Short mmCIF file of C-alpha atoms in Angstrom, two decimals:
data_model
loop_
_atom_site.label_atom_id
_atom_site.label_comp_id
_atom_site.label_asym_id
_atom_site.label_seq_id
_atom_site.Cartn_x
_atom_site.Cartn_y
_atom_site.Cartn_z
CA UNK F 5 89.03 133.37 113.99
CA UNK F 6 89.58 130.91 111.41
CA UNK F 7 92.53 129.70 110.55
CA UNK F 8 94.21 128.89 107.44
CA UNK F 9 96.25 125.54 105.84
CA UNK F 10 98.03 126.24 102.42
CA UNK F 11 98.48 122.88 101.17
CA UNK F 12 101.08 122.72 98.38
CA UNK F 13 99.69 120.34 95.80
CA UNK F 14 96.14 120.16 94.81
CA UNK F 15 96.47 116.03 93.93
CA UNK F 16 95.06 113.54 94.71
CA UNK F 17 96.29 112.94 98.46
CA UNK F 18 95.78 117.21 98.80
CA UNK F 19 92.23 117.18 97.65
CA UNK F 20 91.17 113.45 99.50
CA UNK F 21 92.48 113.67 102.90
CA UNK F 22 95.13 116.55 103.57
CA UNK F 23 91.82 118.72 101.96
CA UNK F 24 89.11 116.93 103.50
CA UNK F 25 90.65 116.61 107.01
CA UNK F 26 91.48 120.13 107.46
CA UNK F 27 88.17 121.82 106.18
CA UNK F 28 85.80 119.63 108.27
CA UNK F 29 88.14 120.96 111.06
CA UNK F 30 86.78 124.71 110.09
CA UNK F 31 90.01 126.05 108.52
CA UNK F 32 90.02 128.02 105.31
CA UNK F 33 92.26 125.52 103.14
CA UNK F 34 94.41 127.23 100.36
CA UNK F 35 95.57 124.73 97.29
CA UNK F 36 98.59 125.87 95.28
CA UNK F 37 98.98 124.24 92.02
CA UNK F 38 99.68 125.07 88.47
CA UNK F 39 96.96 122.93 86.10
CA UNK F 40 95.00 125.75 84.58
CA UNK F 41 92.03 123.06 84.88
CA UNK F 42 92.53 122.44 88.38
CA UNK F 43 93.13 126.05 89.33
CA UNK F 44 90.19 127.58 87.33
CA UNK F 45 87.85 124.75 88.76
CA UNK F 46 88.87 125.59 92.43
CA UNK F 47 88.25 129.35 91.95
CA UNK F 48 84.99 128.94 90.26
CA UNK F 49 83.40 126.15 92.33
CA UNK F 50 85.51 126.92 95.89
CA UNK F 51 84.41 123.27 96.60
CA UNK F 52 85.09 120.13 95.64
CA UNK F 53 83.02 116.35 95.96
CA UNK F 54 85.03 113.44 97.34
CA UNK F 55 83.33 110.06 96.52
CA UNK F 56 83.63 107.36 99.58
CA UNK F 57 84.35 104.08 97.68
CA UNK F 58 83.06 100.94 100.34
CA UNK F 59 80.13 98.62 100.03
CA UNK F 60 78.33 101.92 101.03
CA UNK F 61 78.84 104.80 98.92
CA UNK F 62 78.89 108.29 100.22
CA UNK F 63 80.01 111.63 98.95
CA UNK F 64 81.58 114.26 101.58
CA UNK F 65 81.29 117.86 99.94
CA UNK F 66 85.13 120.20 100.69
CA UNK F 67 83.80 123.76 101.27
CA UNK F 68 85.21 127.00 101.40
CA UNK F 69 88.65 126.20 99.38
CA UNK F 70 90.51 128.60 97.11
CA UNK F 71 93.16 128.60 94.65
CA UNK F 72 96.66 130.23 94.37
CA UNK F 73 98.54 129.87 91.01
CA UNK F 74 102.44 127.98 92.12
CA UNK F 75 104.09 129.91 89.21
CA UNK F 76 102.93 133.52 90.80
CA UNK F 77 105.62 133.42 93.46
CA UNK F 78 104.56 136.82 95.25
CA UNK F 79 101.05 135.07 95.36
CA UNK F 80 102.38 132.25 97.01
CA UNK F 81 104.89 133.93 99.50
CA UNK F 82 102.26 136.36 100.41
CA UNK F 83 100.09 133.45 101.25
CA UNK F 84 102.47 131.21 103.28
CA UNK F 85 103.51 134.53 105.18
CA UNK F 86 100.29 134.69 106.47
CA UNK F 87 98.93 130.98 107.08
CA UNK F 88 98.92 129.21 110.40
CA UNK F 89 99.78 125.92 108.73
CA UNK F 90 101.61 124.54 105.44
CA UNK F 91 101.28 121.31 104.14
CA UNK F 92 102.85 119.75 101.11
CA UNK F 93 102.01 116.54 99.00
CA UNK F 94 103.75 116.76 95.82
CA UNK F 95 105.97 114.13 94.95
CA UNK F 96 109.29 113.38 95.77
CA UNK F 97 110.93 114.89 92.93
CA UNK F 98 109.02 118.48 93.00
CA UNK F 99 109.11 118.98 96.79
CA UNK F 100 112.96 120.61 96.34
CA UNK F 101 111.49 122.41 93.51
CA UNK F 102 108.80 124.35 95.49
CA UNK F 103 111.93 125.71 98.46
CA UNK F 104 111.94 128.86 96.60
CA UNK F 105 108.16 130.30 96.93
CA UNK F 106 107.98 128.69 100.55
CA UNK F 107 111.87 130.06 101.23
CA UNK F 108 110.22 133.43 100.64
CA UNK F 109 107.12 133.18 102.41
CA UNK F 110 108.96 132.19 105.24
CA UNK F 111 111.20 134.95 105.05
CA UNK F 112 108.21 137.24 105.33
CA UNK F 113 107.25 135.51 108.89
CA UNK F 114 107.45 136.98 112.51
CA UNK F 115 106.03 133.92 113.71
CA UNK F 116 107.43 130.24 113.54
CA UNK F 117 105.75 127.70 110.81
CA UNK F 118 105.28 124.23 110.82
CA UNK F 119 105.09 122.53 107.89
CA UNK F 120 103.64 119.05 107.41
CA UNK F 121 105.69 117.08 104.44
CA UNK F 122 103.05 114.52 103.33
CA UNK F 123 105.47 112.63 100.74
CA UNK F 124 105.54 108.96 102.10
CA UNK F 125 109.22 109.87 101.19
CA UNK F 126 112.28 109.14 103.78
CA UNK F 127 113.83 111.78 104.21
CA UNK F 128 111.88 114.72 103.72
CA UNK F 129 112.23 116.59 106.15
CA UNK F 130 116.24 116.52 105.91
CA UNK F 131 115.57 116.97 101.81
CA UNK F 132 113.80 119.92 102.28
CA UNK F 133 115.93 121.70 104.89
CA UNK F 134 118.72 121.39 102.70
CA UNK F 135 116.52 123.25 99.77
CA UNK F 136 115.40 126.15 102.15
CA UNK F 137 118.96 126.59 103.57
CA UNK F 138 119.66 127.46 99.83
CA UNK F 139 117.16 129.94 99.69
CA UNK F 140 117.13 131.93 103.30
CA UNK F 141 119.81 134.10 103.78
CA UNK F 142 123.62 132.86 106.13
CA UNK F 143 122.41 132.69 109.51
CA UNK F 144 118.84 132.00 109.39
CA UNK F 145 117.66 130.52 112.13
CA UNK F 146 116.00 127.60 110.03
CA UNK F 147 115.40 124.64 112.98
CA UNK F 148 114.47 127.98 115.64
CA UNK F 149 111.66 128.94 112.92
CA UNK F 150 110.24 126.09 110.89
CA UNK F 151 109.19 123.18 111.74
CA UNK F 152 109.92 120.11 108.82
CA UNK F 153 106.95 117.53 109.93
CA UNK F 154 107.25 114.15 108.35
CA UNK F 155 104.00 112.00 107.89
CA UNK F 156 102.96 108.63 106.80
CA UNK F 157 100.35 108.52 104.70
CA UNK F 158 98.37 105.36 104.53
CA UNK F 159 95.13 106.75 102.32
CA UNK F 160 94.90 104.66 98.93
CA UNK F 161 93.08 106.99 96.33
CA UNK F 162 92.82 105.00 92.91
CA UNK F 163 93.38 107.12 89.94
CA UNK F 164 90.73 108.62 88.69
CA UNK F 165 89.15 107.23 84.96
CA UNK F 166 89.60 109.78 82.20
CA UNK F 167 85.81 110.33 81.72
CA UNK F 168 85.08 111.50 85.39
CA UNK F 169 88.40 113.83 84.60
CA UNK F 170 86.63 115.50 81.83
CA UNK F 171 83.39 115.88 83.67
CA UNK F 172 84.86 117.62 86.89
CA UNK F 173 88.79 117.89 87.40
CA UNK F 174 87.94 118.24 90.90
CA UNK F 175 86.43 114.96 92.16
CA UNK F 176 88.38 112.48 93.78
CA UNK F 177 87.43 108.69 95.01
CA UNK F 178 89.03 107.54 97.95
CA UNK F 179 88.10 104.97 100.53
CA UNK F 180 87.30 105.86 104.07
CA UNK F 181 90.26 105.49 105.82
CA UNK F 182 91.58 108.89 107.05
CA UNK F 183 94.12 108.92 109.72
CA UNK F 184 97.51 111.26 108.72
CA UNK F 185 100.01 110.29 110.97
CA UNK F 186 103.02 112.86 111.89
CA UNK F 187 106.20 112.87 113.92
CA UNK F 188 105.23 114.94 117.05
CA UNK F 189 108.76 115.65 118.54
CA UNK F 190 108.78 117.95 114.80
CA UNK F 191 106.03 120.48 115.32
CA UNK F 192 107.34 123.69 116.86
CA UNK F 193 104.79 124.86 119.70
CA UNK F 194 101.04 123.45 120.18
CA UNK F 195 100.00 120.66 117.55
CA UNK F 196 96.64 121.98 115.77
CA UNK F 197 93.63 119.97 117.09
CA UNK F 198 92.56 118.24 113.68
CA UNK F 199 90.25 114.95 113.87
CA UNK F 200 92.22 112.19 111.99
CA UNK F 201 95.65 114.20 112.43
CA UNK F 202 97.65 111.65 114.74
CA UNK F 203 100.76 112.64 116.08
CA UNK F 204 103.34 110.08 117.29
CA UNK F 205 106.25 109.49 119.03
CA UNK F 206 108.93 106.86 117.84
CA UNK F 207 107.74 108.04 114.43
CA UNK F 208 110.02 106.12 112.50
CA UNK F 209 108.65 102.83 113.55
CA UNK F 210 105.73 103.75 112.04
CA UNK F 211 107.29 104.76 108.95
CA UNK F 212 108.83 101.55 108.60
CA UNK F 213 105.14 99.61 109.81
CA UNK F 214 103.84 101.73 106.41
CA UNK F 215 106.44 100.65 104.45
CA UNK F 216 107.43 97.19 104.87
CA UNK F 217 104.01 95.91 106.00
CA UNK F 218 101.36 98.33 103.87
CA UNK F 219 103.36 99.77 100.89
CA UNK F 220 105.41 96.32 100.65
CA UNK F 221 101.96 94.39 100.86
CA UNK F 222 100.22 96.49 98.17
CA UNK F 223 102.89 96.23 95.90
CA UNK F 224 102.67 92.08 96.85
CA UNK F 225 99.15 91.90 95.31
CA UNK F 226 99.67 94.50 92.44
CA UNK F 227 102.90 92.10 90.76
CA UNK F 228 101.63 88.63 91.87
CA UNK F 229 98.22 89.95 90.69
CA UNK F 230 99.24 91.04 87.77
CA UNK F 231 101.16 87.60 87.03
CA UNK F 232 98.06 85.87 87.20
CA UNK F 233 95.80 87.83 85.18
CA UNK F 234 93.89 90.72 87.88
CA UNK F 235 93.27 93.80 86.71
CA UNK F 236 92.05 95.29 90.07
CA UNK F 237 94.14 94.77 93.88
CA UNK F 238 90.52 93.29 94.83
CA UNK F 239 90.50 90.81 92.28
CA UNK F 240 94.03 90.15 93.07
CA UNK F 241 93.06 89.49 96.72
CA UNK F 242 90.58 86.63 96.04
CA UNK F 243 93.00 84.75 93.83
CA UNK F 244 94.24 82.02 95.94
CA UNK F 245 97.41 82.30 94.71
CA UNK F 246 97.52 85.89 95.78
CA UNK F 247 95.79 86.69 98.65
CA UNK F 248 97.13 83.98 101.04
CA UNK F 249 100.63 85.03 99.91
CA UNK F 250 99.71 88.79 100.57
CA UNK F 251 98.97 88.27 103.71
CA UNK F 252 101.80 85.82 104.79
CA UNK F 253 104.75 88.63 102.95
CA UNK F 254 103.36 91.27 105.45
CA UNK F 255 103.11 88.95 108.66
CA UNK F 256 107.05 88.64 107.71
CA UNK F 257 107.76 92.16 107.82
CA UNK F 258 105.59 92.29 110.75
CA UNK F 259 106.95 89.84 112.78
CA UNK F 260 110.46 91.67 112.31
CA UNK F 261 109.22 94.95 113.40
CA UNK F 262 107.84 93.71 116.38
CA UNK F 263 111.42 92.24 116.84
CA UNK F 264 112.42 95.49 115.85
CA UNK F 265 110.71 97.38 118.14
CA UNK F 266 108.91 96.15 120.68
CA UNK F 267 108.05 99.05 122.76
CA UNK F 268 106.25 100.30 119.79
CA UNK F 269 104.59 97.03 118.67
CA UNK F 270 102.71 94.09 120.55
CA UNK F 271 102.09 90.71 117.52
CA UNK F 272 98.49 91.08 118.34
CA UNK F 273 98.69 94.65 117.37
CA UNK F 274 100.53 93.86 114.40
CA UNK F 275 98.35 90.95 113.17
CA UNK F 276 95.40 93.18 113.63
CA UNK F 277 96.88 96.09 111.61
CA UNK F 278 97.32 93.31 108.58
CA UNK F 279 93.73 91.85 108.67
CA UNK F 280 92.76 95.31 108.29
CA UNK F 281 94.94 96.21 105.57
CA UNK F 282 93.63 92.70 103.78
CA UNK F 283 90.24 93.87 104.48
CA UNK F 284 90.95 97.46 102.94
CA UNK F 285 93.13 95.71 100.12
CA UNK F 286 89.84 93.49 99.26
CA UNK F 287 87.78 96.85 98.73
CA UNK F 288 86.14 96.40 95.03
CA UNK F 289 84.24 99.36 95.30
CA UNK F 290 87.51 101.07 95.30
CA UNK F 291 88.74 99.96 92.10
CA UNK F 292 92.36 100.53 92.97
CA UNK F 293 94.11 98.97 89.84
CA UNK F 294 97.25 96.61 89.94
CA UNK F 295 98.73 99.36 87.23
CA UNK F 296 98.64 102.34 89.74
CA UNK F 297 100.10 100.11 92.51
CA UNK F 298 102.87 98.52 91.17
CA UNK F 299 104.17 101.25 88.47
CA UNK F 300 107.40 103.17 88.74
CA UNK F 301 109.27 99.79 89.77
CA UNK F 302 112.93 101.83 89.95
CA UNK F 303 111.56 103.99 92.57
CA UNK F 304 109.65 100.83 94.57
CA UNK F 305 113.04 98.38 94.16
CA UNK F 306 115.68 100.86 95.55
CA UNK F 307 117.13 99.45 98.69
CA UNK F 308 115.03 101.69 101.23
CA UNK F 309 112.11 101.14 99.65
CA UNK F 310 109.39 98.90 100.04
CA UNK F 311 110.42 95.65 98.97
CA UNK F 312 114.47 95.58 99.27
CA UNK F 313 113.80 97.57 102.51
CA UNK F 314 111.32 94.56 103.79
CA UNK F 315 113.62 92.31 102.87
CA UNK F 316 116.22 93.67 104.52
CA UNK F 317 114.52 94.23 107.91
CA UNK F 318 113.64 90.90 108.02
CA UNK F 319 116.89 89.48 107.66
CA UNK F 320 117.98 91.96 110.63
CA UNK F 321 115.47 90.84 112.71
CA UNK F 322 116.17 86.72 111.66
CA UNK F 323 113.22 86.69 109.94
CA UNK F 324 112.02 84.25 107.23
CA UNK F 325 111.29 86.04 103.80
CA UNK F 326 109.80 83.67 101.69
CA UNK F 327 106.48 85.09 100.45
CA UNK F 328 107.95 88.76 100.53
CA UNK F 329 110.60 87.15 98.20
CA UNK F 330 108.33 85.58 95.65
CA UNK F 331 106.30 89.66 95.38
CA UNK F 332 109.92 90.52 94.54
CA UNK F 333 110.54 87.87 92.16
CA UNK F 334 106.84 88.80 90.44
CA UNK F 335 107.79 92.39 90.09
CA UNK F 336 110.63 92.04 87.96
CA UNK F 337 108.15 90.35 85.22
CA UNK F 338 105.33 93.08 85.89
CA UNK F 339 103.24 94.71 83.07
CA UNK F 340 100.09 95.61 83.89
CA UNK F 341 98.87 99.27 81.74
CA UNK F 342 97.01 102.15 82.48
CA UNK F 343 93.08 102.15 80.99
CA UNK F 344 94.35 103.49 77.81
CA UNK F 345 97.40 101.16 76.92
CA UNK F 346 100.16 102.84 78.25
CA UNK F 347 103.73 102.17 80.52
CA UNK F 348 105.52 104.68 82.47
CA UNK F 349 108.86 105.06 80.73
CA UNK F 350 110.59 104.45 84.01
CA UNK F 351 109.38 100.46 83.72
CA UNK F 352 109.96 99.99 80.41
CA UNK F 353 113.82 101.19 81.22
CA UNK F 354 113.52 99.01 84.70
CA UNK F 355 112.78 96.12 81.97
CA UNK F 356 116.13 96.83 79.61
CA UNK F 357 118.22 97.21 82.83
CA UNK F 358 117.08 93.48 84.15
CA UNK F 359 117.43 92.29 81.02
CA UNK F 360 120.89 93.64 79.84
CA UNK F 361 122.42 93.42 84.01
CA UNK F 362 120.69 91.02 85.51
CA UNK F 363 119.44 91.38 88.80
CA UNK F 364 122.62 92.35 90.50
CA UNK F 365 123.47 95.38 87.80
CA UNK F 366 119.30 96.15 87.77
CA UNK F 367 119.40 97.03 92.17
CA UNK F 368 122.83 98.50 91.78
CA UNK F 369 121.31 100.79 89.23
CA UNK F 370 118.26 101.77 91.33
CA UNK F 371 120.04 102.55 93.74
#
């Protein structure tokens, strides 16, 4: 019998490797969304095309996908009522926004549901318990019946140029990378037997390894790449001002988690896992742009995050900060645009706040 993933969220991440992973696995994979576009597309086509960006192109072909409309809530609660697996990847400020439909899908259940939160958001699991307690009735017995599965998800999918957009709202470029890691004390019962779904234990040191070594490098070469002229993280990476410096801010954060913990972590381990990410960093096929890695500084400067975070488990562990300090510094002067001109609003306000407060008043008000 086959069995069947909803997947809130029919992005970038959903379609590339949530998507991907699950179909080639032989489940029926159900995307709930609400672009007309994106919706209309998936019930037409009931495939998709993801594009393999290395020195090698390939193309892997999604089959057998469907579409549910996220503002039809019977739709959607009939569907997660059913399903033998729910995944979301939405952002961090819709996934309380979506605890109704699931709330009453769940409601509908006999049997338990796991639910895998692929956010690269802290928290989410405890964020979105607090939404569905709001929505189930007193009494429900929410930890007995769901499972709230955090992941860390180290896929980078560039954003996707406004001509291929037109042509076919359904293609997405990724590179080949396609590991989803979860926390495996979460799931309730078996853990479904998914190539490339990894389930760990000690999962928050592998949070913090995506974090303060990956997210915290990437966001390294997008600002000092960015100060000296790169448009792409590739280019960045072959600037000798950037790419040695890269490299070194992520050996700091490594060498602290090792520190950190060391039953999880070995340095050759570690130094391994950054020569890869250089490698994967250096991908110009990719085309991953300094603008899509380093926008929405408010969110990537609060003090869990990224670079404040790094910085902060490195002077925990006695750790040296140097080159993670000057990606900070370079951030605060970013300005890199999108292919048509444009700023997010949030970094044009990060700019007045660091200009008006200073750095002090700018982290206390991302915080």
């Amino acid at each position: 019998m086959i069995r069947t993933l909803v997947q809130y969220g029919a992005g970038n991440i959903g379609r590339s490797l949530i998507g991907g992973l699950f179909s080639r696995a032989g489940w029926e994979v159900v995307f709930v969304d609400v672009i007309p576009e994106v919706l209309e597309s998936l019930d037409r086509e009931r495939r998709y095309r993801i594009v393999v960006k290395e020195k090698e192109e390939s193309e892997i072909w999604v089959e057998g996908v469907r579409a549910v409309d996220g503002r039809d809530r019977e739709a959607v609660a009939r569907e997660i009522s059913s399903c033998d697996l729910l995944s979301t990847a939405v952002g961090p400020a819709i996934l309380p926004k979506i605890a109704p439909e699931i709330a009453a899908g769940i409601a509908r259940r006999t049997e338990p549901l796991n639910i895998l939160l692929c956010e690269n958001l802290r928290g989410a699991p405890e964020i979105m318990a607090e939404a569905l307690a709001k929505e189930l009735p007193d009494g429900f017995p929410l930890s007995e019946k769901v499972g709230l599965i955090a992941t860390s998800i180290g896929k980078m999918v560039p954003l996707m140029p406004v001509e291929v957009r037109k042509r076919d709202p359904l293609e997405v470029w990724a590179e080949a990378y396609n590991k989803l890691i979860a926390d495996r004390e979460a799931f309730l019962g078996s853990i479904p037997e998914v190539e490339g779904l990894v389930a760990r234990g000690s999962f928050e040191a592998y949070v913090d390894q995506k974090l303060f070594v990956h997210n915290m490098g990437h966001a390294a070469a997008a600002y000092l790449g960015d100060r000296f002229g790169a448009v792409t993280i590739a280019q960045a990476m072959e600037m000798s001002q950037v790419g040695p410096v890269v490299g070194s801010a992520m050996r700091e954060s490594g060498r602290a988690l090792v520190r950190l913990y060391p039953w999880e972590f070995t340095p050759a381990a570690m130094e391994d896992y950054v020569e890869d990410l250089c490698r994967r960093f250096g991908n110009h096929a990719l085309g991953d742009t300094v603008y899509r890695v380093g926008r929405d500084r408010p969110r990537k400067y609060a003090p869990n995050d990224r670079l404040i975070g790094a910085l902060r488990d490195q002077a925990g562990a006695g750790v040296g900060s140097e080159d993670t300090l000057q990606a900070v510094a370079a951030g605060l002067f970013f300005s890199a645009t999108d292919e048509e001109g444009n700023r997010l609003p949030a970094d044009i306000e990060f700019e007045r706040l660091f200009r008006e407060k200073g750095l002090r008043g700018l982290l206390r008000e991302v915080s």
